mmCIF file of C-alpha atoms and ligand atoms in Angstrom:
data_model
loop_
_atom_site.group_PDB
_atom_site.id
_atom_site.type_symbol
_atom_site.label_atom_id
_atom_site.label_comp_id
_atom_site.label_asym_id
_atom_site.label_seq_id
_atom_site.Cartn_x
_atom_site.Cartn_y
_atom_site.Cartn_z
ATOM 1 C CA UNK A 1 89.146 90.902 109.398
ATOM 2 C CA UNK A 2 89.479 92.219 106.011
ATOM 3 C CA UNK A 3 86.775 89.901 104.402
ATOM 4 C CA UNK A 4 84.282 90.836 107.569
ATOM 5 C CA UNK A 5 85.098 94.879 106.152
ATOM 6 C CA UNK A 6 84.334 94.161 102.495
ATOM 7 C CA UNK A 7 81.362 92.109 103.478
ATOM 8 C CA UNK A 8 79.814 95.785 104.798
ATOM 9 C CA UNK A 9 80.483 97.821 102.223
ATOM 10 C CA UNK A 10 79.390 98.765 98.264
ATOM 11 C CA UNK A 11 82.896 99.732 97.597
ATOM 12 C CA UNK A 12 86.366 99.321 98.598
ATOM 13 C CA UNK A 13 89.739 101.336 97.677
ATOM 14 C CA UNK A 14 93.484 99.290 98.209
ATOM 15 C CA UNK A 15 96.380 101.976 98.251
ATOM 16 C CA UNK A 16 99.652 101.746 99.279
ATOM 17 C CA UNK A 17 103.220 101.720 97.590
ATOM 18 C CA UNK A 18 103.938 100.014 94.626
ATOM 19 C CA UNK A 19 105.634 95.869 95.383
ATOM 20 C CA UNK A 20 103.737 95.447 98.984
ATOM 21 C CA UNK A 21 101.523 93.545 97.570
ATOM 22 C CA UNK A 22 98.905 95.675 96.788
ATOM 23 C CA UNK A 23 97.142 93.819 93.645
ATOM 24 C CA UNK A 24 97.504 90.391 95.531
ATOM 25 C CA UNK A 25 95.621 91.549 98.394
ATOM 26 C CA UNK A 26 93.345 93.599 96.253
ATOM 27 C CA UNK A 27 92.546 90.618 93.721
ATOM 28 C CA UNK A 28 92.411 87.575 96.904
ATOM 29 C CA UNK A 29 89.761 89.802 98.744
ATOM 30 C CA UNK A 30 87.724 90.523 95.147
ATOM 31 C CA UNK A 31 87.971 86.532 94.765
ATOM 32 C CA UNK A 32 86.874 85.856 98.243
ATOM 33 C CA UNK A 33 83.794 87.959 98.170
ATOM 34 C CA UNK A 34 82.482 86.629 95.280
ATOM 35 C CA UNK A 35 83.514 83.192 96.498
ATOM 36 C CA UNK A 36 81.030 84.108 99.576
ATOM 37 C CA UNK A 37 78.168 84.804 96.882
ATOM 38 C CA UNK A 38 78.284 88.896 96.181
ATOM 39 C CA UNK A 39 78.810 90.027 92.215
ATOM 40 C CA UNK A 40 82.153 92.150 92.380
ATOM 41 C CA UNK A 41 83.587 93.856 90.209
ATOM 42 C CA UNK A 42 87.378 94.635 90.381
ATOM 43 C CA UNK A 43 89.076 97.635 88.657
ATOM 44 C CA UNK A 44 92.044 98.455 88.269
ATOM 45 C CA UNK A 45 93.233 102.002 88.336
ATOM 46 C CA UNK A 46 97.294 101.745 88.481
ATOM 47 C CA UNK A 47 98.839 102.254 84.980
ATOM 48 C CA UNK A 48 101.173 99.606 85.900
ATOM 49 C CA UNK A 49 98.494 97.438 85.329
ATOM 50 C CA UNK A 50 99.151 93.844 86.710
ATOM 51 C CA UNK A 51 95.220 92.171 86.984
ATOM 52 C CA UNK A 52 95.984 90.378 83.683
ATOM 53 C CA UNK A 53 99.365 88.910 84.438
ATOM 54 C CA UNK A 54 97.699 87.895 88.249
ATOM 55 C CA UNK A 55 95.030 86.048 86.251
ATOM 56 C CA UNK A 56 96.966 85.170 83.253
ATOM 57 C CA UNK A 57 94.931 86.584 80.718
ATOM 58 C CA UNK A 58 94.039 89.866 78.749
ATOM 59 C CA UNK A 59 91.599 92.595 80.469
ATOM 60 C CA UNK A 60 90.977 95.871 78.828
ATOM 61 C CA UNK A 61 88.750 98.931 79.570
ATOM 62 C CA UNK A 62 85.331 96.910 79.787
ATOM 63 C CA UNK A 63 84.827 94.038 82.459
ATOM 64 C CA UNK A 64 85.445 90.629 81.837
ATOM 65 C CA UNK A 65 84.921 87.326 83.573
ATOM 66 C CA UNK A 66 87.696 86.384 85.831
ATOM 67 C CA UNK A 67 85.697 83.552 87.791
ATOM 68 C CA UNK A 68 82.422 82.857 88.531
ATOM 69 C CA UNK A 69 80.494 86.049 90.377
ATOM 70 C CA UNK A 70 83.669 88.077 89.053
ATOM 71 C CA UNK A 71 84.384 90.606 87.049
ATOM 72 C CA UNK A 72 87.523 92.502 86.182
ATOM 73 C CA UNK A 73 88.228 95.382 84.057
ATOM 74 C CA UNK A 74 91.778 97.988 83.477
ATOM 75 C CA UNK A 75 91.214 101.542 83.362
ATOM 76 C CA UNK A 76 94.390 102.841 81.204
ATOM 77 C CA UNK A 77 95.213 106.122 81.552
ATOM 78 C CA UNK A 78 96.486 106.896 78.292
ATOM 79 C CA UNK A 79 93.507 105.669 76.580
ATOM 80 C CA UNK A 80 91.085 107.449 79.507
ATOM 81 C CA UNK A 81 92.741 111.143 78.511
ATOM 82 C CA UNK A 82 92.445 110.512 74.497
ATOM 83 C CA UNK A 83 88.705 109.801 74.938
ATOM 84 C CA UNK A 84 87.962 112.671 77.276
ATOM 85 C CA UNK A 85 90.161 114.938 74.951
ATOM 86 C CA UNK A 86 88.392 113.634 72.023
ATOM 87 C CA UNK A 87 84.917 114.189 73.427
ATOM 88 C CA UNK A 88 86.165 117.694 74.629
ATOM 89 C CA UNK A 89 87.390 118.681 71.338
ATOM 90 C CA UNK A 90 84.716 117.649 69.219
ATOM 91 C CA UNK A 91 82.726 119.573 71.863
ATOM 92 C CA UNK A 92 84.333 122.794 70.690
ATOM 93 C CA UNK A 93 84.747 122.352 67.499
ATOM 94 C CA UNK A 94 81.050 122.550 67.234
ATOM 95 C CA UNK A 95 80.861 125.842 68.816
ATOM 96 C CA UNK A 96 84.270 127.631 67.792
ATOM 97 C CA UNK A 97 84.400 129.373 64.584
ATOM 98 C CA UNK A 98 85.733 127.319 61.697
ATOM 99 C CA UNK A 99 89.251 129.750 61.487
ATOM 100 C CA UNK A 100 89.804 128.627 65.015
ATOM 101 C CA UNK A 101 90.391 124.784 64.825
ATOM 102 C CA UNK A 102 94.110 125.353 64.562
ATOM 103 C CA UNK A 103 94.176 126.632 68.012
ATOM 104 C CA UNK A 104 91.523 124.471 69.773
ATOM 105 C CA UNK A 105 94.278 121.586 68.303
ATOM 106 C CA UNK A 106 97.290 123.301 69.275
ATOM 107 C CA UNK A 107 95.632 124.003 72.578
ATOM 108 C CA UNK A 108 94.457 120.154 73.243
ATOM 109 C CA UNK A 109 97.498 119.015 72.024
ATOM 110 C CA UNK A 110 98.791 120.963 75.469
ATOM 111 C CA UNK A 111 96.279 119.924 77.854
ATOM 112 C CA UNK A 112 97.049 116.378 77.098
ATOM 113 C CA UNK A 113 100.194 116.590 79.084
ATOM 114 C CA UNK A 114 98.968 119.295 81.657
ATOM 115 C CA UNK A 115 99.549 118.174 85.003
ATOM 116 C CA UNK A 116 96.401 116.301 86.519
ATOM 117 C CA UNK A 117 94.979 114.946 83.250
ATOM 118 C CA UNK A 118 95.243 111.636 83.811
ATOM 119 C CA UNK A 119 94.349 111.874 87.748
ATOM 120 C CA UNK A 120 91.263 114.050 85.987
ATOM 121 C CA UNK A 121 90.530 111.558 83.373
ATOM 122 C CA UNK A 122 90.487 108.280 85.896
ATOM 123 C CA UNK A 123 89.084 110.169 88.035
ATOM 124 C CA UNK A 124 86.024 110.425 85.421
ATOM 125 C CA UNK A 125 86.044 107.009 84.700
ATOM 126 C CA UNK A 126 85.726 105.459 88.601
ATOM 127 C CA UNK A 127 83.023 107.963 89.019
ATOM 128 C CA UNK A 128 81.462 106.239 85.484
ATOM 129 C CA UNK A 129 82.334 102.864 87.050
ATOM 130 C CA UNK A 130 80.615 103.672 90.068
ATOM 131 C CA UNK A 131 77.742 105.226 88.855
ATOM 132 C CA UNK A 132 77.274 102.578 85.977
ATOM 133 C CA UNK A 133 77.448 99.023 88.376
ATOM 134 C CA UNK A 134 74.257 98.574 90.376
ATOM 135 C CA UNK A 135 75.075 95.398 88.667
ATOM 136 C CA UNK A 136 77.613 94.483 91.496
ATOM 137 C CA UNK A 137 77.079 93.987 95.073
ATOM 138 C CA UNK A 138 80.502 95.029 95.277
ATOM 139 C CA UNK A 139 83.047 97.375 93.423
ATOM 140 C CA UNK A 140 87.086 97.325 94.503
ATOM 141 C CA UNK A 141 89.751 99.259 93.129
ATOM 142 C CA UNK A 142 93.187 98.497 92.914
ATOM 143 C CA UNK A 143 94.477 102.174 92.643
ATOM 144 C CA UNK A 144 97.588 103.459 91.906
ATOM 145 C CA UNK A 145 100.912 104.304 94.302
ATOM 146 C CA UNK A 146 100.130 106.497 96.734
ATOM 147 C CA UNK A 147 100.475 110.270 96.146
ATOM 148 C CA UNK A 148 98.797 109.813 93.444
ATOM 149 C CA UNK A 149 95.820 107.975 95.303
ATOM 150 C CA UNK A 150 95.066 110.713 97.858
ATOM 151 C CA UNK A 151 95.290 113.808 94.789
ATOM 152 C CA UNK A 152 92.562 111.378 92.906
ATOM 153 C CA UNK A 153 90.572 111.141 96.380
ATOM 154 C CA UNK A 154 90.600 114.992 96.688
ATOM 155 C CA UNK A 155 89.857 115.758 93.247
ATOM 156 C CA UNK A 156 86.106 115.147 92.914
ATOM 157 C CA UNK A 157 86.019 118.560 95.151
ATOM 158 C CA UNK A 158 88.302 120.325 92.882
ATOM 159 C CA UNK A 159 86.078 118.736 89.381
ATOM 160 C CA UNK A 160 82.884 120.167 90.637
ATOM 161 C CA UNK A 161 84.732 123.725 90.941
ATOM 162 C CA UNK A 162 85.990 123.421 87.731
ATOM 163 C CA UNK A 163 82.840 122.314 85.939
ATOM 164 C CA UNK A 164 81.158 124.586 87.587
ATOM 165 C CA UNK A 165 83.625 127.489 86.022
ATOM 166 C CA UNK A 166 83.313 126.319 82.866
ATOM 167 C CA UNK A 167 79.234 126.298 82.851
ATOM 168 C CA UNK A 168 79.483 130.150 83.976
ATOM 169 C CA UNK A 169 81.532 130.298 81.292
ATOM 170 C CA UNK A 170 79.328 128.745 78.690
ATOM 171 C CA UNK A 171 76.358 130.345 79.884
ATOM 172 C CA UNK A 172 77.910 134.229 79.675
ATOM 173 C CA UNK A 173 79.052 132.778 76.071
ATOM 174 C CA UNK A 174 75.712 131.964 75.321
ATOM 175 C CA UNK A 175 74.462 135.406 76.218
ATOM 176 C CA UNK A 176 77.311 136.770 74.440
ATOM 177 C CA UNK A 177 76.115 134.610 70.982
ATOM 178 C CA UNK A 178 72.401 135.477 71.796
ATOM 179 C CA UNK A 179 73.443 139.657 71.458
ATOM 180 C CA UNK A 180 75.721 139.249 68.361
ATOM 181 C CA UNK A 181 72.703 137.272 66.880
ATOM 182 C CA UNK A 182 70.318 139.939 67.681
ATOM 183 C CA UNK A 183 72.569 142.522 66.145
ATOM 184 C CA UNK A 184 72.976 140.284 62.995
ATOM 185 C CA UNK A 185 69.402 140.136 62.384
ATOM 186 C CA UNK A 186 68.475 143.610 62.671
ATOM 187 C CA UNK A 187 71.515 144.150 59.831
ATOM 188 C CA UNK A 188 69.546 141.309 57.735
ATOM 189 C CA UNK A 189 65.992 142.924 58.467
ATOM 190 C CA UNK A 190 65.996 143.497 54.615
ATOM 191 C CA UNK A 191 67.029 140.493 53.318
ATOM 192 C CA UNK A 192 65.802 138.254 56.373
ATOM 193 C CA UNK A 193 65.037 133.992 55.692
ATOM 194 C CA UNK A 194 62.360 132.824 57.723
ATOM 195 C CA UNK A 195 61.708 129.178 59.081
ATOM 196 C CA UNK A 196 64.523 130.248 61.785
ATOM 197 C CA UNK A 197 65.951 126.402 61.797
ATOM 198 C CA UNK A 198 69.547 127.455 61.679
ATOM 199 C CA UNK A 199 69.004 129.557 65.068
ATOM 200 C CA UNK A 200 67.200 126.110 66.273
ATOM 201 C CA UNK A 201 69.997 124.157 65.429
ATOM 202 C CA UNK A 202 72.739 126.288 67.240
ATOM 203 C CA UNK A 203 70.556 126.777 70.312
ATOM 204 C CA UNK A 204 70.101 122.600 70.399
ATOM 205 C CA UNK A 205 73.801 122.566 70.248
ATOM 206 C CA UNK A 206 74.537 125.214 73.460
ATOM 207 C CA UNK A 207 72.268 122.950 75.565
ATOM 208 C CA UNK A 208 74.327 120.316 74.296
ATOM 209 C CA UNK A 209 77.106 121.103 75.644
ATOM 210 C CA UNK A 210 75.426 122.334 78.674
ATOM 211 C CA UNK A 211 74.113 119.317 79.598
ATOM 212 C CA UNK A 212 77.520 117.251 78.854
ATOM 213 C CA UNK A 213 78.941 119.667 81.772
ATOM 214 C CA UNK A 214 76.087 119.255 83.925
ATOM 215 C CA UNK A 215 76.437 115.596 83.538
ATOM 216 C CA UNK A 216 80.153 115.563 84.208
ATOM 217 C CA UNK A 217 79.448 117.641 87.078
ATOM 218 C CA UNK A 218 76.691 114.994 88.994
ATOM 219 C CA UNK A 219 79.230 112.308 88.225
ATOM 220 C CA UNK A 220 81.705 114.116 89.905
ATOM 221 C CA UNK A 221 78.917 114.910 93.002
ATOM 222 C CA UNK A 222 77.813 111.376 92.705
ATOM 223 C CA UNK A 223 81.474 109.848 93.159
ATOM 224 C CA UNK A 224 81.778 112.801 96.300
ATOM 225 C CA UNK A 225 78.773 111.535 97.647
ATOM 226 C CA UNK A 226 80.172 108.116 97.806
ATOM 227 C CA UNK A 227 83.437 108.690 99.122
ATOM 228 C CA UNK A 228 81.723 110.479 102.224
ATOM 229 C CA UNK A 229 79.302 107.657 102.810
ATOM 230 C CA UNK A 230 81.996 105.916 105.640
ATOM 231 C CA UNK A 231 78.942 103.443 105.903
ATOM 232 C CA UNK A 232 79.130 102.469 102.383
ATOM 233 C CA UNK A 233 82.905 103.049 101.202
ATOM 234 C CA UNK A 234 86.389 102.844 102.701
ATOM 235 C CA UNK A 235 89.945 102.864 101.934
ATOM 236 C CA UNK A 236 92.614 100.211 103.004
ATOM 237 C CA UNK A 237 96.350 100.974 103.020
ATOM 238 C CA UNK A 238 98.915 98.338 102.118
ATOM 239 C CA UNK A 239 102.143 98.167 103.353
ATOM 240 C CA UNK A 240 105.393 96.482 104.220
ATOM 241 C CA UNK A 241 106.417 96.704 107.447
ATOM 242 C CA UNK A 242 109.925 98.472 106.018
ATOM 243 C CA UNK A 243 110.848 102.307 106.898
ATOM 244 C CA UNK A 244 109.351 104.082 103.630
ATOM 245 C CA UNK A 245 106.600 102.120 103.290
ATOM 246 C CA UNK A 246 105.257 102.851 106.807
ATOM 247 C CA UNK A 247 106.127 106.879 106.360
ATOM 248 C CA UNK A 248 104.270 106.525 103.645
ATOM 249 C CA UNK A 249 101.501 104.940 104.732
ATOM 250 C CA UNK A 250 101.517 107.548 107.736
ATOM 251 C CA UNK A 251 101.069 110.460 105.570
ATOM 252 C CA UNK A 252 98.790 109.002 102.945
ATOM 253 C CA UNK A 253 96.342 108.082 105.461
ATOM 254 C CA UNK A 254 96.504 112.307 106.846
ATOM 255 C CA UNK A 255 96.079 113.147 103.196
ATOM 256 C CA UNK A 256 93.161 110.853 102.761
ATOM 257 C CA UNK A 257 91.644 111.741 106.155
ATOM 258 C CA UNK A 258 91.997 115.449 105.183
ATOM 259 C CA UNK A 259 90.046 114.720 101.776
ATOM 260 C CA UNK A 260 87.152 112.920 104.205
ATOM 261 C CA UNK A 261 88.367 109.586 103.159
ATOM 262 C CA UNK A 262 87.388 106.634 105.495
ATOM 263 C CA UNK A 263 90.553 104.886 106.323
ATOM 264 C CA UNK A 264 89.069 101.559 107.604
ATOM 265 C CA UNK A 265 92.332 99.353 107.654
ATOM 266 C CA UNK A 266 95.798 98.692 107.566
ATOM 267 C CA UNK A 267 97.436 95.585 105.850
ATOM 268 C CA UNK A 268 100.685 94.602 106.823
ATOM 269 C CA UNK A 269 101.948 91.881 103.919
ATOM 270 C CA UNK A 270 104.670 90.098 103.793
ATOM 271 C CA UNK A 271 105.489 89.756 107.729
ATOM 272 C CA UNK A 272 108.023 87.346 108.660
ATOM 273 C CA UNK A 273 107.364 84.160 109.699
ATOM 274 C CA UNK A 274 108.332 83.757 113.729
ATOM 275 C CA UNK A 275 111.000 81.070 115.085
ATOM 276 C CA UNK A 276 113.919 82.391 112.389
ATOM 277 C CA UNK A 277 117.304 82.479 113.708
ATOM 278 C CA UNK A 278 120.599 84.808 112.698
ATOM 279 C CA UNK A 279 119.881 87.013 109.661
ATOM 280 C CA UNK A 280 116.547 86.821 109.481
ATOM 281 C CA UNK A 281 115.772 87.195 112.765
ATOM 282 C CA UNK A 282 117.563 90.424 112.884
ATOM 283 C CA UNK A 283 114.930 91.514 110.317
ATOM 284 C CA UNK A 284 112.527 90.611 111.954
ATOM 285 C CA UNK A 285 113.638 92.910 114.745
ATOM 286 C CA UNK A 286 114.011 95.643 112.304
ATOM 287 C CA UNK A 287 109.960 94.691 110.966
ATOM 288 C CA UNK A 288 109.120 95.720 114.885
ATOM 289 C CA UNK A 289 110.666 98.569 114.850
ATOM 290 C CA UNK A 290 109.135 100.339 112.097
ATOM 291 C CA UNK A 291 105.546 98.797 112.888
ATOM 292 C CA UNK A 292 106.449 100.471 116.354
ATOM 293 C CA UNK A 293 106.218 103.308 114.545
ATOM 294 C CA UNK A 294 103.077 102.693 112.580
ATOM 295 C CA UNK A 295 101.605 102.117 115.999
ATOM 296 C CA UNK A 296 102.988 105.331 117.257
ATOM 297 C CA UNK A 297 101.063 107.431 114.491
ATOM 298 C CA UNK A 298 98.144 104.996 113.512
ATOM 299 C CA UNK A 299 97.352 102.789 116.285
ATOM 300 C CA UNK A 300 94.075 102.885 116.649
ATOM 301 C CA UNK A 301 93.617 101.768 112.530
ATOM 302 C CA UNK A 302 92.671 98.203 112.421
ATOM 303 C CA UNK A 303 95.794 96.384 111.709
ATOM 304 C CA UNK A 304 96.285 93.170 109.855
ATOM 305 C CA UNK A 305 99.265 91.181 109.152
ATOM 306 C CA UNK A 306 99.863 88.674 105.967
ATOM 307 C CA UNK A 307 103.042 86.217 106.381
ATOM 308 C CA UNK A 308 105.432 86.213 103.045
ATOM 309 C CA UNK A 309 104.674 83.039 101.312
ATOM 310 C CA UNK A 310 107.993 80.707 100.367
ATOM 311 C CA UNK A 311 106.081 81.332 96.658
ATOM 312 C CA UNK A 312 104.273 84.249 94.845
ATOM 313 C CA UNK A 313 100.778 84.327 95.014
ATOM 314 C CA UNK A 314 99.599 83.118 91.762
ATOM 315 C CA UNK A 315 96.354 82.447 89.530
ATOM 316 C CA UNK A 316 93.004 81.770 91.074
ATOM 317 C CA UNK A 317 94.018 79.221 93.534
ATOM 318 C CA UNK A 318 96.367 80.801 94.484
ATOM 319 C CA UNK A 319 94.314 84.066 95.419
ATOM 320 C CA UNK A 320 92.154 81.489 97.356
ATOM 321 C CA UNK A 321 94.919 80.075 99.058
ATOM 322 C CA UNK A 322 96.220 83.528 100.336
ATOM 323 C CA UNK A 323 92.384 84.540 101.129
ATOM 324 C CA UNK A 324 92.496 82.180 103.796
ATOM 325 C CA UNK A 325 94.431 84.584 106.226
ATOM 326 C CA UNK A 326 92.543 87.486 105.552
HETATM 327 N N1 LIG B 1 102.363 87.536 101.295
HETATM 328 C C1 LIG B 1 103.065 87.301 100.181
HETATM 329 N N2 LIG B 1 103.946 86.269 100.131
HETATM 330 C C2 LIG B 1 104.676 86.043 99.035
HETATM 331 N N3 LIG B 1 104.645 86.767 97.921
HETATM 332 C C3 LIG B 1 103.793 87.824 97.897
HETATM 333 C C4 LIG B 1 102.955 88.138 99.010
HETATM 334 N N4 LIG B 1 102.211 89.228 98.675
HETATM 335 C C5 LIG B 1 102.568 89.561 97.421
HETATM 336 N N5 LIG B 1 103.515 88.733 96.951
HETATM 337 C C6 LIG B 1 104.198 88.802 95.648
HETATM 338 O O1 LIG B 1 104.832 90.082 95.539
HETATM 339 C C7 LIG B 1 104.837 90.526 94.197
HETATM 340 C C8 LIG B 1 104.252 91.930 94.102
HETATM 341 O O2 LIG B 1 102.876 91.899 94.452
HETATM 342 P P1 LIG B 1 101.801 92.888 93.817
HETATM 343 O O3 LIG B 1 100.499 92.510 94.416
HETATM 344 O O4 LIG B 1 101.906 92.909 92.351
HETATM 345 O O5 LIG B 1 102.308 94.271 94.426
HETATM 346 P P2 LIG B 1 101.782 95.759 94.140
HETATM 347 O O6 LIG B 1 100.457 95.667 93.485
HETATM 348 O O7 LIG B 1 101.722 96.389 95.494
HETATM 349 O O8 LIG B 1 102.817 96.407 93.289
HETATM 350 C C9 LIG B 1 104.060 89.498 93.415
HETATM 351 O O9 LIG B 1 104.965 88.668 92.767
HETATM 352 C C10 LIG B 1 103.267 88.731 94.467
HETATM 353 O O10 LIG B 1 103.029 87.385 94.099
HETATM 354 MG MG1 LIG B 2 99.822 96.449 91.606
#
């Protein structure tokens, strides 16, 4: 079921809360697919990153081979914000006066830990992923718990609005410059330089910047565009069959519905095994009732369900191994 819904699509989101068994799942589809001949690449998005300890091995910020058609990569979100504050910085340090540089510092120093900088920055960097792979037949992402997911899903709405604020802004800046420059130059008629290149210079740099916000602002359309192509791109929800995680999973999938995220499926790991007696049986019982639940609020999702394993699913035979039920 799951493997028949990656097989139609360019790219794939698994949410759900953390411990279900999100990365498994996430990592034994990736593995399958390219198994079945596509090039995939799988990201992942959840600070808590765990790719590298599934596959026993280091992965960082740009992809690396995890088995053959492959590819794996960690987005970290600490190192996503420095870059983008770094970038936005230098940006305005270029076109703030020198006496200023104090506050533009005192003022990034803030914005690091402004609520939504992260989301912002990742954000960024799965529409750079996204954009950047034609490479891959196939792109999954192993996001990040759940509230966070949907606010990440919504956001490329809210980026173009603020991009869009801040070119307005630039451009009534530039306009602004362009009059103090005029006024300048008539108080240096008598003394005026020809050859103009400082004025060149400046002007090259206000474009500059123009066009890094106009580029940050098609990324952000580009990854919109995307996430509303249900053809193309869909989200699967993880989840235990316990009480939270299936309240959870019930309101995530109205937030992500809301943001015009395709919900495609619903993966139930870690199921008992029938035939148990006493204890575990009871359990069982209890697994019912909250899937009765599920069923109550999301019954017509696809539904899958993965059996707990006597042993974690480990390395890449193990992945294969735990494919098979998929
Ligand atoms: N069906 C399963 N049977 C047995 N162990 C599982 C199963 N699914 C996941 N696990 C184990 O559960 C643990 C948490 O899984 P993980 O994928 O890291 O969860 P998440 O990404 O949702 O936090 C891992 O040790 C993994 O091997
Ligand atoms: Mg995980």
């Amino acid at each position: 079921m799951l493997l028949e819904l990656a097989a139609q699509r360019r790219v794939l989101f698994f949410g759900g809360k953390g411990g279900v068994g999100k990365t498994t799942v996430t990592a034994s589809t990736a593995l399958a697919m390219a198994d079945s001949g596509k090039r995939v690449l799988l990201v992942s998005t959840d600070p808590a990153h765990n790719l590298g300890h599934l596959f026993d091995r280091k992965i960082g910020p740009s992809p690396v081979r995890l088995a053959p058609g492959l590819d794996g990569l960690e987005l970290d979100p600490e190192l996503t914000v420095e870059k983008h504050l770094e970038e936005v910085t230098a940006a305005l340090r270029r076109i703030m006066p020198i006496h200023l540089a104090s506050e533009i510092d005192k003022h990034m120093a803030l914005s690091r830990d402004a609520p939504g900088m992260q989301e912002a920055a990742i954000l960024e960097r799965i529409a750079e992923v996204v954009e950047q792979s034609s490479a891959y037949d196939l792109i999954i992402f192993d996001t990040a718990p759940s509230g966070h997911t949907a606010r990440l899903m919504a956001l490329p709405e809210m980026m173009s609005v603020w991009t869009d604020g801040l070119i307005k802004r630039r451009e009534k800046a530039d306009r602004f410059t362009a009059v103090l420059k005029s006024l300048a130059s008539d108080k240096d008629m008598g003394n005026k330089t020809f050859g103009g290149a400082p004025h060149e210079i400046e002007e090259d740099r206000e474009s500059r910047i123009r066009r890094m916000l106009n580029r940050r602002k098609q990324r952000f359309a580009g990854l919109r565009d995307v996430i509303a192509d249900h053809q193309k791109t869909a989200f699967v929800i993880v989840l235990a069959a316990e009480r939270l995680p299936v309240l959870e999973t019930i309101e995530l999938s109205e937030q992500l519905a809301r943001a015009g995220v395709n919900v495609a499926a619903l993966i139930v790991n870690k199921r008992l095994p029938d035939g148990l007696q006493g204890f575990l049986a009871e359990r069982k019982t209890q697994e019912e009732i909250h899937l009765a639940t599920l069923t109550r609020h999301l019954g017509k999702l696809p539904r899958h369900d993965l059996i707990l394993a006597a042993h974690d699913v480990l390395g890449v035979e193990g992945l294969r191994q735990f494919a098979k039920d998929f």
